[in-house]
PDB file of C-alpha atoms in Angstrom:
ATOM      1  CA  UNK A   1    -121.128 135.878  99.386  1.00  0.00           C
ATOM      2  CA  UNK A   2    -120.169 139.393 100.004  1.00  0.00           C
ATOM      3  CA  UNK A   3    -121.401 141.896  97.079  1.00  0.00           C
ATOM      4  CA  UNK A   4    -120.770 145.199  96.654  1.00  0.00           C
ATOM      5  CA  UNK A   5    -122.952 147.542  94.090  1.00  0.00           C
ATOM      6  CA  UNK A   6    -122.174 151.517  93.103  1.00  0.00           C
ATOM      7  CA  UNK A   7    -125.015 154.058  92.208  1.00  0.00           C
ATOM      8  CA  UNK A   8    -125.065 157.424  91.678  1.00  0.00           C
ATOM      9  CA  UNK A   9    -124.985 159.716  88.347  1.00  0.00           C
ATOM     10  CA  UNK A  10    -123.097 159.314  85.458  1.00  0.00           C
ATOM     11  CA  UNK A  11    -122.580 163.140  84.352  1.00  0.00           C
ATOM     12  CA  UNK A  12    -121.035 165.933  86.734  1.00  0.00           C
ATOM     13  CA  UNK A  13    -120.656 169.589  85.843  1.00  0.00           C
ATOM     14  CA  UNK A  14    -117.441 170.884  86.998  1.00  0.00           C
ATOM     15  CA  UNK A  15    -117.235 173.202  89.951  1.00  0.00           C
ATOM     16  CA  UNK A  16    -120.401 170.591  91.363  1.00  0.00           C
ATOM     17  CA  UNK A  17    -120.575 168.213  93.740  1.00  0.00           C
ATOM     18  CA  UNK A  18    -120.253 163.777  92.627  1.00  0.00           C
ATOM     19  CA  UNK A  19    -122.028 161.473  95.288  1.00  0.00           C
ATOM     20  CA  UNK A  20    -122.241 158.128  95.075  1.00  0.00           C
ATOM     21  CA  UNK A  21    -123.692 154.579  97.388  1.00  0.00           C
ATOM     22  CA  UNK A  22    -122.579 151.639  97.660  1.00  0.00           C
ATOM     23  CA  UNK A  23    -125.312 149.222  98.710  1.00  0.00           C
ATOM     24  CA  UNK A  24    -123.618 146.359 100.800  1.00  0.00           C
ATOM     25  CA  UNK A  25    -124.947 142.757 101.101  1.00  0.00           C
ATOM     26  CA  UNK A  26    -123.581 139.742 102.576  1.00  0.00           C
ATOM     27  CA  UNK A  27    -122.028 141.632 105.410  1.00  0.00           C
ATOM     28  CA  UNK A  28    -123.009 144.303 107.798  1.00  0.00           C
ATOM     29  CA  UNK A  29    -120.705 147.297 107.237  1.00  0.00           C
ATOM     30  CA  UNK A  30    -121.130 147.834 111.028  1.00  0.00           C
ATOM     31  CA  UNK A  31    -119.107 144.617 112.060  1.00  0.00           C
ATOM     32  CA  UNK A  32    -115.699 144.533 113.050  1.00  0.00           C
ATOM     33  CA  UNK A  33    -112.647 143.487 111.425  1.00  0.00           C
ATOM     34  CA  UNK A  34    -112.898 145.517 108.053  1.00  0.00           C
ATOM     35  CA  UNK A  35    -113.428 149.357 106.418  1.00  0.00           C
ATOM     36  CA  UNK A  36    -115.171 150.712 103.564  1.00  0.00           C
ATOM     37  CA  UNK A  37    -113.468 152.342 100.661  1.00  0.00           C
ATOM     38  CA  UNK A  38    -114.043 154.083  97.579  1.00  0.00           C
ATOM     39  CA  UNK A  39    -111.267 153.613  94.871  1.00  0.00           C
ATOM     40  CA  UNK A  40    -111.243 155.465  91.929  1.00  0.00           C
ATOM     41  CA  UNK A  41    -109.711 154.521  88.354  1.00  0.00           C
ATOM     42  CA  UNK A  42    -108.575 156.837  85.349  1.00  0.00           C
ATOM     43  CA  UNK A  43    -106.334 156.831  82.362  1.00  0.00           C
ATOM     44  CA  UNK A  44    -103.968 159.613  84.074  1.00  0.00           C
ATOM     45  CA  UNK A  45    -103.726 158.476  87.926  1.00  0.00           C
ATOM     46  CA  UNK A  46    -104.580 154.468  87.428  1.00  0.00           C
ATOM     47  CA  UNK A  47    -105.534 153.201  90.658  1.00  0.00           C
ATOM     48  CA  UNK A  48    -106.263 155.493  93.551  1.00  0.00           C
ATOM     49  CA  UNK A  49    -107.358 155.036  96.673  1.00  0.00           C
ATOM     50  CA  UNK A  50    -110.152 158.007  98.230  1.00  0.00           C
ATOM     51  CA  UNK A  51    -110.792 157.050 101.262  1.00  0.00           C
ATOM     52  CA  UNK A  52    -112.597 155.125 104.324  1.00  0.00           C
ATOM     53  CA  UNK A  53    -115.009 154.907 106.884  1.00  0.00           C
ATOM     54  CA  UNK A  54    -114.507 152.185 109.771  1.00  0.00           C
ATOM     55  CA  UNK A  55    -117.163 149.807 110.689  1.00  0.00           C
ATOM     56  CA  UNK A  56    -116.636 152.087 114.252  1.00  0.00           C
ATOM     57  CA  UNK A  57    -117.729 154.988 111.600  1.00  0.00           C
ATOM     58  CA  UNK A  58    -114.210 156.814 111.623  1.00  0.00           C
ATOM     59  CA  UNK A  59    -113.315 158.279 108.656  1.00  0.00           C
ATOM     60  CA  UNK A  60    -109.563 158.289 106.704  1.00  0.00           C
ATOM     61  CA  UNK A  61    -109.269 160.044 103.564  1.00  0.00           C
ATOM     62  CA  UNK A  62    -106.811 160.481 100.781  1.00  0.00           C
ATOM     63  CA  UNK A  63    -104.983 163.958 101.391  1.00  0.00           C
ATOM     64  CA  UNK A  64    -104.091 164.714  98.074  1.00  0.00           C
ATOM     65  CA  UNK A  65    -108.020 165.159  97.446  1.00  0.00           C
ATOM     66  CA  UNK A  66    -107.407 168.661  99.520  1.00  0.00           C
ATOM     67  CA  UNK A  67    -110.369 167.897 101.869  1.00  0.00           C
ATOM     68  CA  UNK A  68    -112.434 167.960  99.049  1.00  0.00           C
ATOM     69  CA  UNK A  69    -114.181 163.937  99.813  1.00  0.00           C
ATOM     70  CA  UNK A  70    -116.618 163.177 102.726  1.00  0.00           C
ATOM     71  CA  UNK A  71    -117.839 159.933 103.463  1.00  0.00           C
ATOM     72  CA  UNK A  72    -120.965 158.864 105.581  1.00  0.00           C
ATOM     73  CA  UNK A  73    -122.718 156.034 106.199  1.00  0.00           C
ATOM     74  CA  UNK A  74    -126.354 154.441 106.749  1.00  0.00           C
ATOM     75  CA  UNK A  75    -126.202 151.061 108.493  1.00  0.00           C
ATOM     76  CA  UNK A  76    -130.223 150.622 108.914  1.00  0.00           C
ATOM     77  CA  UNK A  77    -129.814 150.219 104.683  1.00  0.00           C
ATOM     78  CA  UNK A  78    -125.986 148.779 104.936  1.00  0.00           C
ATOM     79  CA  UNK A  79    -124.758 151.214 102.680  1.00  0.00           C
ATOM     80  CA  UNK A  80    -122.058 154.017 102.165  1.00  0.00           C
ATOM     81  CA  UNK A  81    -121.676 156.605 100.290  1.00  0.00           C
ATOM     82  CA  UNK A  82    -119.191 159.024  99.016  1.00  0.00           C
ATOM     83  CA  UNK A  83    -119.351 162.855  98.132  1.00  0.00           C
ATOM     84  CA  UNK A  84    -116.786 164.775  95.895  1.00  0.00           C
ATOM     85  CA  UNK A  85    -117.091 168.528  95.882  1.00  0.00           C
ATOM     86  CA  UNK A  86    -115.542 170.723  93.390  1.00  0.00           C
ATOM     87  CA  UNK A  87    -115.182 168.363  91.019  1.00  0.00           C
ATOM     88  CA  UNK A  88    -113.264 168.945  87.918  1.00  0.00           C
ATOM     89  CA  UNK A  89    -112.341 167.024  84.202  1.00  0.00           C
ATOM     90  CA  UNK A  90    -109.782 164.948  86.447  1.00  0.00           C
ATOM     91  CA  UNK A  91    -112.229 163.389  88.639  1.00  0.00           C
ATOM     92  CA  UNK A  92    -113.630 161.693  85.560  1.00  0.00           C
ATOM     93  CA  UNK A  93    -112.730 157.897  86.402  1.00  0.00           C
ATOM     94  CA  UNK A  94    -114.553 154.898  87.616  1.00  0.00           C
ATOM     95  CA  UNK A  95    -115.307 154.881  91.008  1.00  0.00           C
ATOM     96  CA  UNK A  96    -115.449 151.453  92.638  1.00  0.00           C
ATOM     97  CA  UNK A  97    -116.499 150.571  96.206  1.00  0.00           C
ATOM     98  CA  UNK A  98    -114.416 147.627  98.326  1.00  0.00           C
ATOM     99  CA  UNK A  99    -114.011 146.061 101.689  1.00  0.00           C
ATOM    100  CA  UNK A 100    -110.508 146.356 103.482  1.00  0.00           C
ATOM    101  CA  UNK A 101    -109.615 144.154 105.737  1.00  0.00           C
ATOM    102  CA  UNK A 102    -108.084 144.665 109.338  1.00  0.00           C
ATOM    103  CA  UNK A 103    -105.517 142.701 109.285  1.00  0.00           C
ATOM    104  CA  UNK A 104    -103.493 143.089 106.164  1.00  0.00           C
ATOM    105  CA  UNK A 105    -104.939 146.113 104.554  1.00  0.00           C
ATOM    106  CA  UNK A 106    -106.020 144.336 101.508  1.00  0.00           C
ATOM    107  CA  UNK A 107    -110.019 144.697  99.031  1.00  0.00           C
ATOM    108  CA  UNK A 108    -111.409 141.655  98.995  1.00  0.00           C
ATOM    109  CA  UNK A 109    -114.517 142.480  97.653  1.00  0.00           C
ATOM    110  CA  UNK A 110    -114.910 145.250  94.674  1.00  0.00           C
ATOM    111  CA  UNK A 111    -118.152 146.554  93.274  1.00  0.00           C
ATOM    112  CA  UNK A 112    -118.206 146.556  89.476  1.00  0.00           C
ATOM    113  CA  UNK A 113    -116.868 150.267  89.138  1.00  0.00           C
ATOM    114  CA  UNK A 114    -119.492 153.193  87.820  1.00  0.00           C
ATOM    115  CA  UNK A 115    -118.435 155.863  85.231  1.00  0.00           C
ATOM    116  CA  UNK A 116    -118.654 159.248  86.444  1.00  0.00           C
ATOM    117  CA  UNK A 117    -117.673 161.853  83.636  1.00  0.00           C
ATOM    118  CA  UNK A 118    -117.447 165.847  84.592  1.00  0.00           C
ATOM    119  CA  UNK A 119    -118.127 167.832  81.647  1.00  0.00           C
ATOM    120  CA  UNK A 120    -120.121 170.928  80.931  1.00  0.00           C
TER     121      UNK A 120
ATOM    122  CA  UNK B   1     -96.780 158.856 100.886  1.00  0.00           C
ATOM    123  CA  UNK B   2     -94.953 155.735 100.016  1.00  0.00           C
ATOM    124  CA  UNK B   3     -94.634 155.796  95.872  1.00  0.00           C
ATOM    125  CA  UNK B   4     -95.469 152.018  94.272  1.00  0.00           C
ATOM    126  CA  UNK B   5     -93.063 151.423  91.575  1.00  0.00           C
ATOM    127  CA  UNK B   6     -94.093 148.397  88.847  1.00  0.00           C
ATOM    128  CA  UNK B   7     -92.092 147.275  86.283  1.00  0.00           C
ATOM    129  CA  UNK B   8     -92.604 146.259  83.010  1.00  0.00           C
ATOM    130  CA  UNK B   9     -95.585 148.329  82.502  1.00  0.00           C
ATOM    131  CA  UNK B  10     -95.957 146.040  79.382  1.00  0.00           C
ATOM    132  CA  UNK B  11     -94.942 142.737  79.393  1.00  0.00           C
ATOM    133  CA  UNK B  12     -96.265 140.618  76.044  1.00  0.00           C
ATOM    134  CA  UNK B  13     -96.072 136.306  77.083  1.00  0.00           C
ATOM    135  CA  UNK B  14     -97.386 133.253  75.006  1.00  0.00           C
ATOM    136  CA  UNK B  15     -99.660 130.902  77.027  1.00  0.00           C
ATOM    137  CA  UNK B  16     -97.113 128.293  79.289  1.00  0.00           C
ATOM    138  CA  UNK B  17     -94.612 130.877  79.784  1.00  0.00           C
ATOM    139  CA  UNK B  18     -93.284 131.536  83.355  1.00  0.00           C
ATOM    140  CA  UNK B  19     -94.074 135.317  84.261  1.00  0.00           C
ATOM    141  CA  UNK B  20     -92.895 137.524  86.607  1.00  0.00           C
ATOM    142  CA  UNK B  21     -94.082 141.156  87.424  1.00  0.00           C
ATOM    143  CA  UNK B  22     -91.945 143.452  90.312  1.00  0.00           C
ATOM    144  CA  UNK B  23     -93.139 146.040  92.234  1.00  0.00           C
ATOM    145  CA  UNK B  24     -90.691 148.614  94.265  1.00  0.00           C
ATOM    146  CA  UNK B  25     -91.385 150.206  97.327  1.00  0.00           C
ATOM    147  CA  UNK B  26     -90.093 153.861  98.235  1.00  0.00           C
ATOM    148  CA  UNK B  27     -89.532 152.914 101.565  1.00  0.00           C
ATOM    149  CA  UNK B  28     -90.103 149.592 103.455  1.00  0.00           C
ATOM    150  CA  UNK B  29     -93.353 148.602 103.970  1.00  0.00           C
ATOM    151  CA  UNK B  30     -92.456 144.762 105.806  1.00  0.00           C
ATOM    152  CA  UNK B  31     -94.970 142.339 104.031  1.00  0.00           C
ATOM    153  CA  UNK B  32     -97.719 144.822 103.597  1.00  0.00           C
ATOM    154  CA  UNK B  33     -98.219 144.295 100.051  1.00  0.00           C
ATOM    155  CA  UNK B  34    -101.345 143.247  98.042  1.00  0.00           C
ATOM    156  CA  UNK B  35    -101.304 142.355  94.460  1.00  0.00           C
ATOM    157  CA  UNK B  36    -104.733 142.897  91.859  1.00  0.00           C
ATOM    158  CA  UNK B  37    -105.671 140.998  88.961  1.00  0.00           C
ATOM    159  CA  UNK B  38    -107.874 143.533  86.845  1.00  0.00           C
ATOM    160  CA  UNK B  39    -109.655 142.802  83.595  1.00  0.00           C
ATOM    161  CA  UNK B  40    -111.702 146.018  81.767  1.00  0.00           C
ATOM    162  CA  UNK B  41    -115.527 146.143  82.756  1.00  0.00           C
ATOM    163  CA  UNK B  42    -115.002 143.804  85.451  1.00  0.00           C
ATOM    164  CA  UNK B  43    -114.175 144.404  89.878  1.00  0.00           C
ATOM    165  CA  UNK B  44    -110.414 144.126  90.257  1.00  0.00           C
ATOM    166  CA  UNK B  45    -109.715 140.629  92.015  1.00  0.00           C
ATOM    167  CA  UNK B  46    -107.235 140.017  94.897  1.00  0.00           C
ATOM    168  CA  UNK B  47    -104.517 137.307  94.452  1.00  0.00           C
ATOM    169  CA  UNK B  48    -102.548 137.981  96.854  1.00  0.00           C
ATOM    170  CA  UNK B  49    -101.996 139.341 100.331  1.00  0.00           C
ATOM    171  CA  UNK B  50     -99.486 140.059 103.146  1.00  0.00           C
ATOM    172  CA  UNK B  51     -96.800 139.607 100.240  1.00  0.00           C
ATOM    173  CA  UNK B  52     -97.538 136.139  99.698  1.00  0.00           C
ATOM    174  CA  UNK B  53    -100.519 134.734 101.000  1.00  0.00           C
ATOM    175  CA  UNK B  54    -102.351 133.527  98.181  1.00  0.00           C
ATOM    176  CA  UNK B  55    -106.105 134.329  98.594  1.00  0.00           C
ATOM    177  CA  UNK B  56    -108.900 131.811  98.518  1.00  0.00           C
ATOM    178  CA  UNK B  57    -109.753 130.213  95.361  1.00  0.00           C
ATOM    179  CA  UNK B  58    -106.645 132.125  93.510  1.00  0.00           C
ATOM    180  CA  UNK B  59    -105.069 129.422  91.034  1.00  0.00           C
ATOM    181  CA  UNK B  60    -102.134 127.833  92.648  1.00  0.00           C
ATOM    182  CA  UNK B  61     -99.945 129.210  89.310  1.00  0.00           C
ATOM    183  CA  UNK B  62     -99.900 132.917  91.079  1.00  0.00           C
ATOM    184  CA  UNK B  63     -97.153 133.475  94.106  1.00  0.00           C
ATOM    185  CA  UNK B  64     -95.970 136.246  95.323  1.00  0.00           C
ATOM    186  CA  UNK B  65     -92.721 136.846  96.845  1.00  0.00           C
ATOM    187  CA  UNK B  66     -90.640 139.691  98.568  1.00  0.00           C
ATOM    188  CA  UNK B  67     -90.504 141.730 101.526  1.00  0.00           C
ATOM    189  CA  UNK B  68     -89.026 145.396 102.682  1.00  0.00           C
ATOM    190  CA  UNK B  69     -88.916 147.235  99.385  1.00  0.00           C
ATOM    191  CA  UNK B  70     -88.660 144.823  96.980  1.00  0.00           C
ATOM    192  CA  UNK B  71     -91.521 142.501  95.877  1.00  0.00           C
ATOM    193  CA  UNK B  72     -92.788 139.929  92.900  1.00  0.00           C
ATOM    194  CA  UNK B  73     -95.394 138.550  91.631  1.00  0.00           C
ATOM    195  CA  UNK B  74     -95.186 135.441  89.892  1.00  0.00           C
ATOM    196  CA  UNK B  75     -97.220 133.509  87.292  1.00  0.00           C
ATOM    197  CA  UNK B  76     -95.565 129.734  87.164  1.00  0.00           C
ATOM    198  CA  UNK B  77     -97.252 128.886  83.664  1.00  0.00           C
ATOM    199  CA  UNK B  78     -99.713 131.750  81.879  1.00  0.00           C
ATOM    200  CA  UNK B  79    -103.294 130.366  81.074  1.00  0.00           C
ATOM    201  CA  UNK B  80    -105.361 132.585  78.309  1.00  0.00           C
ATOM    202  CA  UNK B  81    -107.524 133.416  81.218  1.00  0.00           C
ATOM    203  CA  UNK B  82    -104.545 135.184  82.653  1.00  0.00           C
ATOM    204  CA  UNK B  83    -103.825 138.117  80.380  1.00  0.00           C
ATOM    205  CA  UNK B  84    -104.747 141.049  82.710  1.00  0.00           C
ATOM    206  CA  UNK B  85    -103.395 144.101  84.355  1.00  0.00           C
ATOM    207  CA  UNK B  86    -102.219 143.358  87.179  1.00  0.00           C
ATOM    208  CA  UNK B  87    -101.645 146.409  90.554  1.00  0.00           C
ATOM    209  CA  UNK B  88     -99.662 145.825  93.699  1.00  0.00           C
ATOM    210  CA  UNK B  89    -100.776 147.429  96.530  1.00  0.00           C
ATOM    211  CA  UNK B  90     -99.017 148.653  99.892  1.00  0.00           C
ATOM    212  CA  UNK B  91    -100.994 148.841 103.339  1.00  0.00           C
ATOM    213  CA  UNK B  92     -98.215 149.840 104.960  1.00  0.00           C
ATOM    214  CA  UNK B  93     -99.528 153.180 105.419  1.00  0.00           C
ATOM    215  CA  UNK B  94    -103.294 154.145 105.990  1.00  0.00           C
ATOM    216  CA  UNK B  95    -102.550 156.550 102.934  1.00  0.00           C
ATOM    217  CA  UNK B  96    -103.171 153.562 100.154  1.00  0.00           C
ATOM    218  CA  UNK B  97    -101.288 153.595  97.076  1.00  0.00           C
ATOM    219  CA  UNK B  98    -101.069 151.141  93.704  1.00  0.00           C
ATOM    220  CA  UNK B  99     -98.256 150.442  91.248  1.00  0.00           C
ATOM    221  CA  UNK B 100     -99.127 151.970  87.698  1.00  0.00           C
ATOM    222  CA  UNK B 101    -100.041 148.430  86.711  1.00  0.00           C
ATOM    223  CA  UNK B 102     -98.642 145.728  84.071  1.00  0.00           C
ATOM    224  CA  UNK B 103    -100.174 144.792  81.338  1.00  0.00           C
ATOM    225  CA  UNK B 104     -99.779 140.850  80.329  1.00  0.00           C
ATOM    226  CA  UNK B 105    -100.225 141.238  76.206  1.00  0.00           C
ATOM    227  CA  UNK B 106    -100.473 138.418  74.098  1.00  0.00           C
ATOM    228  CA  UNK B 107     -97.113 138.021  71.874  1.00  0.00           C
TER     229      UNK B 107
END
């Protein structure tokens, strides 16, 4: 069973920089066939997608977020993470991790989502 | 970008009633359309994929339907386990992008 699992901080101040891992098990985020996203949720937007990194390592990334996201990844701990810079009040969302597959684009597999609020 | 559009955004149902949800595409997209069952506190949950592939261990109640622009997403009889938000989803383009959702209420 594949499981996906967020950490990072809850509280941002504005103008700083959000990072966040997802910890991977049940699946080696180096093997073929899917990608590695970061989804984000608030009141405002709903649902939007940030970006992802291939199992080659490539990197796609939402390009309404201005270049402002960057995402890396460590296979020896089969995780990925996710860094946000400049962040302001309408960042503040839950940030879930998923798996994409290949072949029709779909998550599968979500993490549970983790608060992040930016505020002074 | 290609722009998701859902409709009802609110859409109150009585367990047993047939349900269906739309979702508009801004441009074709072929089958590449997804569809999200989301509940708050909890990971959303794929039922559906490629427009109407149901996913594994989905409830045989859920189909989806639709290709081009125009898609559905259809709930045959509503359990109480089924009142949800539910997101559609194109991977048409490697620029993701979700309907605003629709909210199944209880009447």
């Amino acid at each position: 069973q594949v499981q996906l699992q967020e950490s990072g901080p809850g509280l941002v101040k504005p103008s700083q920089t959000l990072s966040l891992t997802c910890t991977v098990s049940g699946d080696s985020i180096s093997g073929g066939g899917y990608f590695w996203s970061w989804i984000r949720q608030n009141p405002e937007m709903g649902l939007e997608w940030i970006g992802y990194i291939y199992y080659s390592g490539n990197t796609y990334y939402n390009p309404y977020l201005q270049g402002r996201a960057t995402m890396s990844r460590d296979t020896s701990k089969n995780q990925f993470s996710l860094r946000l810079s400049s962040v302001g009040a309408a960042d503040t969302a839950v940030y879930y991790c998923a798996r994409g597959g290949d072949a029709y684009g779909d998550f599968d597999y979500w993490g549970q989502g983790s608060l992040v609020t930016v505020s002074p | 970008d290609i722009q998701m559009t859902q409709s009802p955004s609110s859409l109150p149902a009585s367990v047993g009633d047939r349900v269906t949800i739309t979702c508009r595409a801004s441009q074709s997209i072929s089958n590449h359309l997804n569809w999200y069952q989301h509940k708050p506190g909890k990971a959303p949950k794929l039922l559906i994929y490629g427009a109407s592939s149901l996913q594994t261990e989905v409830p045989s109640r859920f189909s989806g339907s639709g290709s081009g622009t125009d898609f559905a997403l259809t709930i045959s009889s509503l359990q109480p386990d089924d009142f949800a938000t539910y997101y559609c989803q194109q991977s048409h383009s490697t620029f993701y992008t979700f309907g605003q959702g629709t909210k199944v209420e209880i009447k």
